[in-house]
Each structure stands twice: as structure tokens, then as C-alpha cells.
Amino acid sequence: MDPKMLFCLPEGDALFNPLNTMFIQMACILVFSQFFYLFLKPCGQAGPVAQILAGIVLSLLTIIRKVHEFFLQKDSASYYIFFSFLLRTAFMFLIGLEIDLDFIKRNLKNSIVITLGSLLISGIIWLPFLWFIIHFMQIKGDFLTFYLAFLITLSNTAAPVVIRSIIDWKLHTSEIGRLAISCGLFIEITNIFLYTIVLSFISGTMTADIFIYTFATGVIILINRILASWLPKRNPKEKYLSKAETLAFFILILIIALTIESSNLNSTLFVFFIGLMFPREGKTYRTMIQRLSYPIHEFVLPVYFGYIGFRFSINSLTKRHYLVLAMTVALSLLGKLLGVLCACSFLKIPKKYWLFLSTMLSVKGHIGLVLLDSNLIYKKWFTPVVHDMFVAALVIMTLLSGVMTSLLLRVQEKSFAHIKTSLEFFDTKEELRVLTCVYGVRHARGSISLVSALSGWSPGASSSPFTPYLMHLIPLPKKRKTELLYHELDEDGGNSNGGDDEFGTNEGLEINDSIDSFTKDRKIMIRQVKLVAPMETMHEEICNATEDLRVSIVFLPFHKHQRIDGKTTNDGEVFRHMNRKVLKQAQCSIGIFVDRNITGFHQLHGSDSVQHVAALFFGGPDDREALSLCKWLTNNSQIHLTVIQFVADDSKTEKLVGDAVTKENNEVFLEIVSKDQTEDETDRIFLEEFYNRFVTTGQVGFIEKRVSNGMQTLTILREIGEMYSLFVVGKNRGDCPMTSGMNDWEECPELGTVGDFLASSNMDVNASVLVVQRHRNSFDSFVDD
């Protein structure tokens, strides 16, 4: 790119009018895109479709002479190119920051195969068409560059469009959505490499420049790591870095990007890797995400997508060119379709996802426009007709892909919906997604203890896929003393000038410190979410979040907490009512955590102590769910798990477990429970499978207790109350003779009979308690508390 064009150096007195015009265009794109989005969102269309349409409408308005003279002034293209560069620098850095590295590592083979499949098939299909288009458009010489330019532009996948669309469809937490994002990034990175080859044919060798800027990028990555660890220490009492410190990081990125672009290289890949290698824990990362996410997603990307549509023009095309345009679009879609289908067939991806991946990965726009703005303008074959055909093909394919994908999602809605199942049918090799809700640092420490235990961390062992979320609940009072709006308050929801002590707390910094300590020790990232809502509707927000995040279980804090003197304090009935509402409405399993942080379950990270955990099994769906959750504790070297089965004294079976043949994962169990059988048979089969898988291998201890009534059960629970730091138990178990009479003094029915006893401050039990309720399907019986 010409440095004079890159830096928008003024020519004569034409400095301010193009700038004013450009900002007005940006404002028009934002307004039009919001207008289209209001009408298209109910139809299932993603934001990029509306934003590209807004750009097209603005482009069509330039047919009016006065509008054309104002919007398309002399030398205004250089300003558009420069601000387009600024926009893509910002969002490519953010994409690198937000990308799910753990998922990419687990699905590296799938992403590479799909990328190669789509590119190879597209390249093969374009070979015969190249001969036709060369003769049709009378291209003379430099056929290889022409072919590469066509291949890159029309076989590419615009990763920003994919990411934004997947987020709008709320598929970014699903397996198929993350796979589409991963494939889009791999295809784009591959095309950037090919793009560099194209430019090397155009402007000569650039090998030395590539090595120099690769080294410079590595230096910037190293500087970022040093600053990311040093800057938080300057102001340890601040929750985020200052705006000036945040700006320093972006200036460093902008300097290297400008330098690279001025040497006729594309900086997209370099900026992306700077974001990808940015430290993913601590205050600095949290600040960058918090400061960049909203403006980029709400302003930068809509303007950039609108700019794609604004470039749309067919003024130089004649009727005979429309046939070539139609063939270009059709062959591009066909190449992507065949390539992705072949790759998916080879990888044995479920057929219901094949068409979705092929249409989603057909969106264009990013690298194609960068290529068109590059030194291709110096090629003789790059005529206005070729330019308009390139841009028209990009826009049409992006719109068609977006529309087809949204229609496919509407038709196959059930195939892409979150599968609401129970942990009972999960295997430990599958990804476990959990959401822990906290009101303050006191709850956060206990929740991090659970996350640490479930992470299955063990020195030298490969851990199972695990994605924890921590949601900071901030109750919004009905009336506030201050008249400031929420966004005018400080980061924790409080007034930075004081005067509103009732709103929010100042515990956000301590919560972050606890999370940072865990992340540093366990190398597992806890994703943070803030929820500010009135207590009357907070349960609805939590239930919606469980579906959006596709979590398998949500942990709620108990409405009472243990004081330093050992006594229990009630935090408020409003918190208890919120828990009860979530228990009734959540579309996943729920765990209520009674945290006795003084005498109970302590944080595991940073300590060599071993925690003794007991899983109490009486029978029933909730107890099976509680024991299923404990499967993720078996790989943790700092957890010693013991299963205590309570058996009715009048049971005719002498030995309920231990004699069954070991089953392979849960396949046999899934087959058995699908048949019509009694609850006791289901419990026995489940327990046999667990026993043969974990107890016989020595990973889990097993104790059988025979009791005849609730009083004997109470006696046993008192005896073992000091032996364990955590009890895991199901909530409901129906009419159980082993717990009969225990609910005569029940205080908290939402904990169930056994859980209520263990949580009571009047009993001699000092351990923490986790009460689990299984996800209620529509056919499950449910008794309201």
C-alpha cells in the first residue's frame, strides 16, 4: 500500500470534506443497519446481513447526483482505505484475544482437514472456469496472478462475519458453532498466506521483509507479556487498568501494523497473532476484553460490514457480464459445498451439520477487500469491470450464505438447539460446562473450590475438557439514593463518589484476585460474567444464561453463611426465594452449595492438602445425578472420594453392587435405562456401572450402610460428620424409608431431607454440603416445594 495513501496525506485544500463525508457515511450505515436489523432479526437473520444491506442501500443512493457528489468526493478512497485498516486492526486483535484456544487444540485436525478440503476443491473447480473467463474478458498475460487472486477472493471465508453471525445466533458456545469459527479462522489464515504470495508476484520479493516483521511481531508479543504482568502491580487496588495504560497496548499494535502495511504487506495475520499470544489471565486481559468488546462489536464491525456493501457497484458491468457473475457465484458456492462435504464425510461429522458448515463458511468480504485495495491496481488486467465483478460476487455470496444459513437454522432448529440432558448420561471425556453464581468474594472462594475440584487436575495427567463460568450477581435495588444511571457508576455498580452504599459492593477486585490465583496455579481459565438485575427477575436471567452458555449444571450459593464464631447468619429470604425459582425453572441440573469455609471444603489450588469427599447415595434420579457429578472428582489427585450407600435393612439383596461386568462408558447403561423398569432397578444398574468403573480400580472408596429408618440415618450422619470436608447428596428421593421422620424439623425444603439436616447449624456437622437436583425433563414428575 502506498504510504501516502496509507497515512491519508492531504492534497491541496481537500482535507476536511472527505473526512466529514466519511463520518457521515459511518453514521448512516449504523442507522440503516439498525433499521434493517429490527425487521430481519425476527426472521432469524444475523447482524452482518443487515449491515451489508445498509451499505448497499447507501451505495444505491449515490445514483442521485447530489448524493454522489457529496459521498464520492475526489481522493476520498484513501480515507476509506485508511479507516478500513484501522477497523480491521482493532477487530482482528480482539478476535485473537477472544478465540477459544482449548477448543482449537482439541479440534485442530477437524479444522485443518475442512480448510484443506474447501481450498483444494475450490481450486480444482476454478481451473476450467479460469480458461473460460480469460477468453471471455480478454485477459492477456500474468494468468497465475489472476488465478490466485480469483481463488483467494472467492474461496475465502470471512472470519469476522462468521464470528459475528455465530454470536447473533447464540451458537458460539455450541460445538458446531465453535468448529465453524475455528474453520473460518484457519481458512482466512491460509488465504492470507496465499495473499502474500500474490503480492510477491506483483511487487517482487518480500522474503526479507516477512522475516523482519515476524521478528518484530515476536518482540511486540514479548513486550505485551512484560507489560501485562507489570502494569497491574502499579495500582493493585484498582479493578482495571487505566485508559492510558490500555491505549499504550493499542498504540504498540498500531505502530507495528502501520509499518507492515507501508511495506506492501498485509498486517492482519500479525495483529491476530499478537492478540492470540496475549496473556489470558489477570487484570490486563480482563481490561482489554472489557474495553474493546462493546465498541468493536457494536460500532467497528457494523461499519466494516457496511463498508463491504457500500463497495457494491455494477455500473461498469453489461448484460453479458451478468452471466459470468452468476457463474462465479454458483461455482464459488459449489466449490465450498463439495469441499466441506468431503471433509465432513472423512471426519465423520454428523450429517445434520454438513450443510450448515458449507453455507456458513461461504461468507466473504474480509481478505477479498484487502486484496482489491492492494497493489492489484497496478496490474493491467485489473480493470473496473474485474473490480466490480469481484466486489459484486463477494457481496452476493455473503448475503446468499447468510440467508441460506439462517433458513437452515430455522428449518433444523431442534438439531442446533442445546441438548438439555443430565450428567447421568455424560461421560468424563465430554466437555463439562458449569456456571457458578456468587454475590461476593465469600461465595466466590467456595465456588472456586468446587471448580478446582471438578477440573480433574492431576500432575502429569491429561485433564478432560472443562469450561467453568463464574457469574457475579449484583442485585439492583428498587430505589437508589443517587440519580446516576448504572453506566455512570463505578465498575462494581457502586457510586465512585460515594453516597449509594446499598447498590453493589466493592468485592469485585477480591473476586478477580481469587480467580487470577486459581488460573495461575491450575492453568484453567474461568470466564467471568456480570449480571445486574432486580432480585424479582434475577432467576429468569440466570435461567436464560444457562441456556445461552449451554452449561450442564449451575451452582447457587446457599442463603445462609457461617460466621467466624461458627454460627449461621441468614443473608435474606429474598436470596432463598431466588434459589427456589431457579430450581423450578432452570433447564439444567442445579446444585446448591452450603459453604462452611472455616471448617468445610477449602480451596485446593496452591495447597498440597487432600480433601475427603463423601457422596451419599440413597437412590433416585437426584442421587444418581449427584454421584454422576462426582465422576469428575476421580481424576483429581487432591480429592479422596468415598461413596456411602444407604440400604434399607429389610432389603432382600445381600450385595447390591460389585458383581456386574464392567460396561464400556455409558453405552450399555443408556440402552438399559431407556427400557421400562422400576426406579430401584435403574439405581442398581447405575451403581453397578459406577462401582465397576471406579471402585474396583481403586479410584473411589465404597461403604455400605444398612439402616431401617430415619433415626438410624441421622446417627450415622452425625458419626461421619467430622470425617469429611464435603458431602454431595441428591435433593429428592421420593418415599424413602431410610429417611422417614427426618423432615419433621425441616427448615429448608429446597435442600431435601438429608441436605437440610447436613446444612443445619444445630447438628454436629461441620462439612460443606452440595445438594444436587437433576434436570427435570417434561416427562419427569416434579413436586413443587
Coordinates of N, CA, C and O in Angstrom, one line a residue, residues 145-272:
T145 N -1.1 -15.0 -11.5 CA -1.6 -14.0 -10.5 C -3.1 -13.8 -10.6 O -3.8 -13.7 -9.5
F146 N -3.6 -13.8 -11.8 CA -5.1 -13.7 -11.9 C -5.8 -14.8 -11.3 O -6.8 -14.7 -10.6
Y147 N -5.3 -16.1 -11.5 CA -5.9 -17.2 -10.9 C -5.9 -17.2 -9.4 O -6.8 -17.5 -8.7
L148 N -4.7 -16.9 -8.8 CA -4.5 -16.8 -7.4 C -5.4 -15.7 -6.8 O -6.0 -15.9 -5.7
A149 N -5.5 -14.6 -7.5 CA -6.4 -13.5 -7.0 C -7.9 -14.0 -6.9 O -8.6 -13.7 -6.0
F150 N -8.3 -14.7 -8.0 CA -9.7 -15.2 -8.0 C -9.9 -16.2 -7.0 O -10.9 -16.2 -6.3
L151 N -8.9 -17.1 -6.8 CA -9.0 -18.2 -5.9 C -9.1 -17.7 -4.4 O -10.0 -18.1 -3.6
I152 N -8.2 -16.8 -4.1 CA -8.2 -16.2 -2.7 C -9.5 -15.5 -2.4 O -10.1 -15.6 -1.4
T153 N -9.9 -14.7 -3.4 CA -11.1 -13.8 -3.2 C -12.4 -14.6 -3.0 O -13.2 -14.3 -2.2
L154 N -12.5 -15.7 -3.9 CA -13.8 -16.4 -3.9 C -13.8 -17.7 -3.2 O -14.9 -18.3 -3.1
S155 N -12.7 -18.1 -2.7 CA -12.7 -19.4 -1.9 C -12.5 -19.1 -0.4 O -12.5 -20.0 0.5
N156 N -12.3 -17.8 -0.1 CA -12.0 -17.4 1.3 C -13.3 -17.4 2.2 O -14.4 -17.4 1.7
T157 N -13.1 -17.5 3.5 CA -14.1 -17.3 4.5 C -13.8 -16.2 5.3 O -12.7 -16.1 5.9
A158 N -14.7 -15.2 5.4 CA -14.5 -14.0 6.2 C -14.8 -14.4 7.7 O -15.9 -14.4 8.1
A159 N -13.7 -14.6 8.5 CA -13.8 -15.0 9.9 C -14.6 -14.0 10.7 O -15.4 -14.4 11.5
P160 N -14.5 -12.6 10.5 CA -15.3 -11.7 11.3 C -16.8 -11.9 11.1 O -17.6 -11.8 12.0
V161 N -17.1 -12.1 9.8 CA -18.6 -12.3 9.5 C -19.1 -13.6 10.2 O -20.2 -13.6 10.7
V162 N -18.3 -14.7 10.1 CA -18.6 -15.9 10.7 C -18.8 -15.8 12.2 O -19.8 -16.2 12.8
I163 N -17.9 -15.1 12.9 CA -17.9 -14.9 14.3 C -19.1 -14.1 14.7 O -19.9 -14.5 15.7
R164 N -19.3 -13.0 14.0 CA -20.5 -12.1 14.4 C -21.8 -12.8 14.2 O -22.7 -12.7 15.0
S165 N -21.9 -13.6 13.1 CA -23.2 -14.3 12.8 C -23.4 -15.4 13.9 O -24.5 -15.6 14.3
I166 N -22.4 -16.2 14.2 CA -22.5 -17.3 15.2 C -22.9 -16.7 16.5 O -23.8 -17.3 17.2
I167 N -22.4 -15.5 16.9 CA -22.8 -14.9 18.2 C -24.2 -14.5 18.1 O -25.0 -14.7 19.1
D168 N -24.7 -13.9 17.0 CA -26.1 -13.5 16.9 C -27.0 -14.6 17.0 O -28.1 -14.5 17.5
W169 N -26.6 -15.8 16.5 CA -27.5 -17.0 16.5 C -27.3 -17.8 17.8 O -27.9 -18.8 18.0
K170 N -26.4 -17.2 18.7 CA -26.2 -17.9 20.0 C -25.7 -19.3 19.9 O -26.1 -20.2 20.7
L171 N -24.8 -19.5 18.9 CA -24.2 -20.8 18.7 C -22.7 -20.8 19.1 O -22.0 -21.8 18.9
H172 N -22.2 -19.7 19.6 CA -20.8 -19.5 19.9 C -20.4 -20.4 21.1 O -19.2 -20.6 21.3
T173 N -21.3 -20.9 21.9 CA -21.0 -21.9 23.0 C -21.2 -23.3 22.6 O -21.0 -24.2 23.4
S174 N -21.7 -23.6 21.4 CA -22.0 -24.9 20.9 C -20.8 -25.5 20.2 O -19.9 -24.8 19.8
E175 N -20.7 -26.8 20.1 CA -19.6 -27.5 19.5 C -19.6 -27.1 18.0 O -18.5 -26.8 17.5
I176 N -20.7 -27.1 17.3 CA -20.7 -26.8 15.9 C -20.4 -25.4 15.6 O -19.7 -25.0 14.6
G177 N -20.9 -24.5 16.5 CA -20.6 -23.1 16.3 C -19.1 -22.7 16.5 O -18.5 -22.0 15.7
R178 N -18.5 -23.3 17.5 CA -17.1 -23.1 17.7 C -16.2 -23.7 16.6 O -15.2 -23.2 16.2
L179 N -16.7 -24.9 16.0 CA -16.0 -25.5 14.9 C -16.0 -24.6 13.7 O -15.1 -24.5 13.0
A180 N -17.2 -24.0 13.4 CA -17.3 -23.1 12.3 C -16.4 -21.9 12.5 O -15.7 -21.5 11.5
I181 N -16.3 -21.3 13.7 CA -15.4 -20.2 13.9 C -13.9 -20.7 13.7 O -13.1 -19.9 13.1
S182 N -13.6 -21.8 14.2 CA -12.2 -22.3 14.1 C -11.9 -22.5 12.6 O -10.8 -22.1 12.2
C183 N -12.8 -23.1 11.9 CA -12.5 -23.4 10.4 C -12.4 -22.1 9.7 O -11.6 -21.9 8.8
G184 N -13.3 -21.1 10.0 CA -13.2 -19.8 9.4 C -11.9 -19.1 9.6 O -11.3 -18.5 8.6
L185 N -11.4 -19.2 10.8 CA -10.1 -18.6 11.1 C -8.9 -19.3 10.3 O -8.0 -18.7 9.7
F186 N -9.0 -20.6 10.3 CA -7.9 -21.4 9.6 C -8.0 -21.1 8.1 O -6.9 -20.9 7.4
I187 N -9.2 -21.0 7.5 CA -9.3 -20.7 6.0 C -8.7 -19.3 5.8 O -8.0 -19.0 4.8
E188 N -9.1 -18.3 6.7 CA -8.6 -17.0 6.4 C -7.1 -16.9 6.6 O -6.4 -16.2 5.8
I189 N -6.5 -17.5 7.6 CA -5.1 -17.5 7.8 C -4.4 -18.1 6.5 O -3.4 -17.6 6.1
T190 N -4.9 -19.2 6.0 CA -4.3 -19.8 4.8 C -4.4 -18.9 3.6 O -3.4 -18.8 2.9
N191 N -5.5 -18.2 3.5 CA -5.6 -17.3 2.4 C -4.8 -16.0 2.5 O -4.3 -15.5 1.5
I192 N -4.5 -15.6 3.8 CA -3.6 -14.5 4.0 C -2.2 -14.9 3.5 O -1.5 -14.1 2.9
F193 N -1.8 -16.2 3.8 CA -0.5 -16.7 3.3 C -0.5 -16.6 1.7 O 0.5 -16.2 1.1
L194 N -1.6 -17.1 1.1 CA -1.6 -17.1 -0.3 C -1.6 -15.7 -0.9 O -1.1 -15.4 -1.9
Y195 N -2.3 -14.8 -0.1 CA -2.3 -13.4 -0.5 C -0.9 -12.8 -0.5 O -0.6 -12.0 -1.4
T196 N -0.1 -13.2 0.4 CA 1.3 -12.7 0.4 C 2.0 -13.2 -0.8 O 2.8 -12.5 -1.4
I197 N 1.7 -14.4 -1.2 CA 2.4 -15.0 -2.4 C 1.9 -14.1 -3.6 O 2.8 -13.8 -4.5
V198 N 0.7 -13.8 -3.7 CA 0.2 -13.0 -4.8 C 0.9 -11.7 -4.9 O 1.4 -11.2 -5.9
L199 N 1.1 -11.0 -3.7 CA 1.8 -9.7 -3.7 C 3.2 -9.9 -4.1 O 3.8 -9.0 -4.7
S200 N 3.8 -11.0 -3.7 CA 5.2 -11.2 -4.1 C 5.4 -11.3 -5.6 O 6.4 -10.9 -6.1
F201 N 4.4 -11.9 -6.3 CA 4.4 -11.9 -7.8 C 4.2 -10.5 -8.3 O 4.7 -10.2 -9.4
I202 N 3.5 -9.6 -7.6 CA 3.2 -8.3 -8.1 C 4.3 -7.3 -7.9 O 4.7 -6.6 -8.8
S203 N 4.8 -7.3 -6.7 CA 5.8 -6.3 -6.3 C 7.2 -6.8 -6.1 O 8.0 -6.1 -5.6
G204 N 7.4 -8.0 -6.5 CA 8.8 -8.6 -6.3 C 8.9 -9.3 -5.0 O 8.0 -9.5 -4.2
T205 N 10.1 -9.7 -4.7 CA 10.4 -10.5 -3.5 C 10.2 -9.7 -2.2 O 10.5 -8.5 -2.1
M206 N 9.6 -10.3 -1.2 CA 9.4 -9.6 0.1 C 9.8 -10.6 1.2 O 9.4 -10.4 2.4
T207 N 10.6 -11.6 0.9 CA 11.0 -12.6 1.9 C 11.7 -11.9 3.1 O 11.4 -12.2 4.3
A208 N 12.7 -11.0 2.8 CA 13.4 -10.3 3.9 C 12.4 -9.5 4.8 O 12.5 -9.6 6.1
D209 N 11.5 -8.8 4.2 CA 10.5 -8.1 5.0 C 9.7 -9.0 5.9 O 9.4 -8.6 7.0
I210 N 9.3 -10.1 5.4 CA 8.4 -11.0 6.1 C 9.2 -11.5 7.4 O 8.6 -11.5 8.5
F211 N 10.5 -11.9 7.2 CA 11.2 -12.3 8.4 C 11.4 -11.2 9.4 O 11.4 -11.4 10.6
I212 N 11.7 -10.0 8.9 CA 11.9 -8.8 9.8 C 10.7 -8.5 10.6 O 10.7 -8.3 11.8
Y213 N 9.5 -8.5 9.9 CA 8.3 -8.2 10.6 C 7.8 -9.3 11.5 O 7.1 -9.1 12.5
T214 N 8.1 -10.5 11.1 CA 7.8 -11.7 12.0 C 8.6 -11.5 13.3 O 8.0 -11.7 14.4
F215 N 9.8 -11.2 13.2 CA 10.7 -10.9 14.4 C 10.1 -9.8 15.2 O 10.0 -9.8 16.5
A216 N 9.7 -8.7 14.5 CA 9.2 -7.5 15.2 C 7.9 -7.8 16.0 O 7.6 -7.4 17.1
T217 N 7.1 -8.7 15.3 CA 5.8 -9.1 16.0 C 6.1 -9.9 17.3 O 5.5 -9.8 18.3
G218 N 7.1 -10.8 17.2 CA 7.6 -11.5 18.4 C 8.0 -10.6 19.5 O 7.8 -10.8 20.7
V219 N 8.7 -9.5 19.1 CA 9.2 -8.5 20.1 C 8.0 -7.9 20.8 O 7.9 -7.7 22.0
I220 N 6.9 -7.5 20.0 CA 5.7 -6.9 20.5 C 5.0 -7.8 21.4 O 4.5 -7.4 22.5
I221 N 4.9 -9.1 21.1 CA 4.3 -10.1 21.9 C 5.0 -10.2 23.3 O 4.4 -10.2 24.3
L222 N 6.4 -10.2 23.2 CA 7.2 -10.2 24.5 C 6.9 -9.0 25.3 O 6.8 -9.0 26.5
I223 N 6.9 -7.8 24.7 CA 6.7 -6.5 25.4 C 5.3 -6.6 26.0 O 5.1 -6.1 27.2
N224 N 4.3 -7.1 25.3 CA 2.9 -7.2 25.9 C 2.9 -8.0 27.1 O 2.2 -7.7 28.1
R225 N 3.6 -9.1 27.1 CA 3.7 -10.1 28.2 C 4.3 -9.4 29.4 O 3.8 -9.5 30.6
I226 N 5.4 -8.6 29.2 CA 6.0 -7.9 30.3 C 5.1 -6.9 30.9 O 5.0 -6.7 32.1
L227 N 4.5 -6.1 30.0 CA 3.6 -5.0 30.5 C 2.4 -5.6 31.2 O 1.9 -5.0 32.1
A228 N 1.9 -6.7 30.6 CA 0.7 -7.3 31.2 C 0.9 -7.8 32.6 O -0.1 -7.8 33.4
S229 N 2.1 -8.2 33.0 CA 2.4 -8.6 34.3 C 2.8 -7.4 35.2 O 2.7 -7.5 36.5
W230 N 3.4 -6.4 34.6 CA 3.9 -5.3 35.4 C 2.9 -4.2 35.7 O 2.8 -3.7 36.9
L231 N 2.1 -3.8 34.8 CA 1.1 -2.7 35.0 C 0.2 -3.0 36.1 O -0.1 -2.1 36.9
P232 N -0.4 -4.2 36.3 CA -1.3 -4.4 37.4 C -0.7 -4.2 38.8 O -1.4 -3.8 39.7
K233 N 0.6 -4.3 38.9 CA 1.3 -4.2 40.2 C 1.4 -2.7 40.5 O 1.6 -2.4 41.7
R234 N 1.3 -1.8 39.6 CA 1.4 -0.4 39.9 C 0.2 0.1 40.7 O 0.4 1.0 41.5
N235 N -1.0 -0.4 40.4 CA -2.2 0.0 41.1 C -2.9 -1.2 41.5 O -4.0 -1.6 40.9
P236 N -2.5 -2.0 42.5 CA -3.1 -3.2 42.9 C -4.5 -3.1 43.4 O -5.2 -4.1 43.4
K237 N -4.9 -1.9 43.9 CA -6.2 -1.7 44.4 C -7.3 -1.4 43.4 O -8.4 -1.2 43.7
E238 N -6.8 -1.2 42.1 CA -7.8 -0.9 41.0 C -8.2 -2.1 40.3 O -7.4 -3.1 40.1
K239 N -9.5 -2.2 40.0 CA -10.0 -3.4 39.4 C -9.6 -3.5 37.9 O -9.4 -4.6 37.4
Y240 N -9.4 -2.4 37.2 CA -9.0 -2.4 35.8 C -7.8 -1.5 35.6 O -7.5 -0.6 36.5
L241 N -7.1 -1.7 34.5 CA -6.0 -0.7 34.1 C -6.6 0.6 33.8 O -7.8 0.7 33.4
S242 N -5.9 1.6 33.8 CA -6.3 3.0 33.4 C -6.5 3.0 31.9 O -6.0 2.2 31.1
K243 N -7.3 4.0 31.4 CA -7.5 4.1 30.0 C -6.2 4.4 29.2 O -6.0 4.0 28.1
A244 N -5.3 5.2 29.9 CA -4.0 5.5 29.2 C -3.2 4.2 29.1 O -2.5 4.0 28.0
E245 N -3.2 3.4 30.1 CA -2.4 2.1 30.0 C -3.0 1.2 28.9 O -2.2 0.5 28.2
T246 N -4.3 1.2 28.8 CA -5.0 0.4 27.8 C -4.6 0.9 26.4 O -4.3 0.1 25.5
L247 N -4.5 2.2 26.3 CA -4.2 2.8 25.0 C -2.8 2.5 24.6 O -2.5 2.4 23.4
A248 N -1.9 2.4 25.6 CA -0.5 2.1 25.3 C -0.4 0.7 24.5 O 0.5 0.6 23.6
F249 N -1.1 -0.3 24.9 CA -1.1 -1.5 24.2 C -1.5 -1.4 22.7 O -0.9 -1.9 21.8
F250 N -2.6 -0.6 22.5 CA -3.1 -0.5 21.2 C -2.2 0.4 20.3 O -2.1 0.1 19.1
I251 N -1.5 1.3 20.9 CA -0.5 2.1 20.1 C 0.6 1.3 19.6 O 1.1 1.4 18.5
L252 N 1.1 0.4 20.5 CA 2.1 -0.6 20.1 C 1.7 -1.4 18.9 O 2.4 -1.6 17.9
I253 N 0.4 -1.9 19.0 CA -0.1 -2.7 17.9 C -0.2 -1.9 16.6 O 0.1 -2.4 15.5
L254 N -0.7 -0.7 16.8 CA -0.9 0.2 15.6 C 0.4 0.5 14.9 O 0.5 0.6 13.7
I255 N 1.4 0.7 15.7 CA 2.7 1.1 15.1 C 3.3 -0.1 14.3 O 3.7 0.2 13.1
I256 N 3.2 -1.3 14.8 CA 3.7 -2.4 14.0 C 2.9 -2.7 12.8 O 3.3 -3.0 11.7
A257 N 1.5 -2.5 12.9 CA 0.6 -2.7 11.8 C 0.9 -1.7 10.7 O 0.9 -2.0 9.5
L258 N 1.0 -0.4 11.1 CA 1.3 0.7 10.1 C 2.6 0.4 9.4 O 2.7 0.6 8.1
T259 N 3.6 0.0 10.1 CA 4.9 -0.3 9.5 C 4.8 -1.4 8.5 O 5.4 -1.3 7.4
I260 N 4.1 -2.5 8.8 CA 3.9 -3.6 7.9 C 3.2 -3.2 6.7 O 3.6 -3.5 5.6
E261 N 2.1 -2.5 6.9 CA 1.3 -2.1 5.7 C 2.0 -1.1 4.8 O 1.8 -1.2 3.6
S262 N 2.9 -0.3 5.3 CA 3.6 0.6 4.5 C 4.7 -0.1 3.6 O 5.2 0.5 2.7
S263 N 4.9 -1.4 3.9 CA 5.9 -2.2 3.1 C 5.1 -3.1 2.2 O 5.7 -4.1 1.7
N264 N 3.9 -2.8 1.9 CA 3.1 -3.6 0.9 C 2.8 -5.0 1.4 O 2.5 -5.9 0.6
L265 N 2.8 -5.2 2.7 CA 2.4 -6.5 3.3 C 1.1 -6.3 4.1 O 0.8 -5.2 4.5
N266 N 0.4 -7.4 4.2 CA -0.9 -7.3 5.0 C -0.6 -7.6 6.5 O 0.1 -8.6 6.8
S267 N -1.1 -6.7 7.4 CA -0.8 -6.9 8.8 C -1.8 -7.7 9.5 O -1.7 -7.9 10.7
T268 N -2.8 -8.2 8.9 CA -3.9 -8.9 9.5 C -3.4 -10.1 10.4 O -3.8 -10.2 11.5
L269 N -2.6 -10.9 9.7 CA -2.1 -12.1 10.4 C -1.2 -11.8 11.6 O -1.3 -12.4 12.6
F270 N -0.4 -10.7 11.4 CA 0.5 -10.3 12.5 C -0.3 -9.8 13.7 O 0.0 -10.2 14.9
V271 N -1.3 -9.0 13.4 CA -2.1 -8.4 14.5 C -2.9 -9.6 15.2 O -3.1 -9.6 16.5
F272 N -3.4 -10.5 14.4 CA -4.2 -11.6 15.0 C -3.3 -12.4 16.0 O -3.7 -12.8 17.1

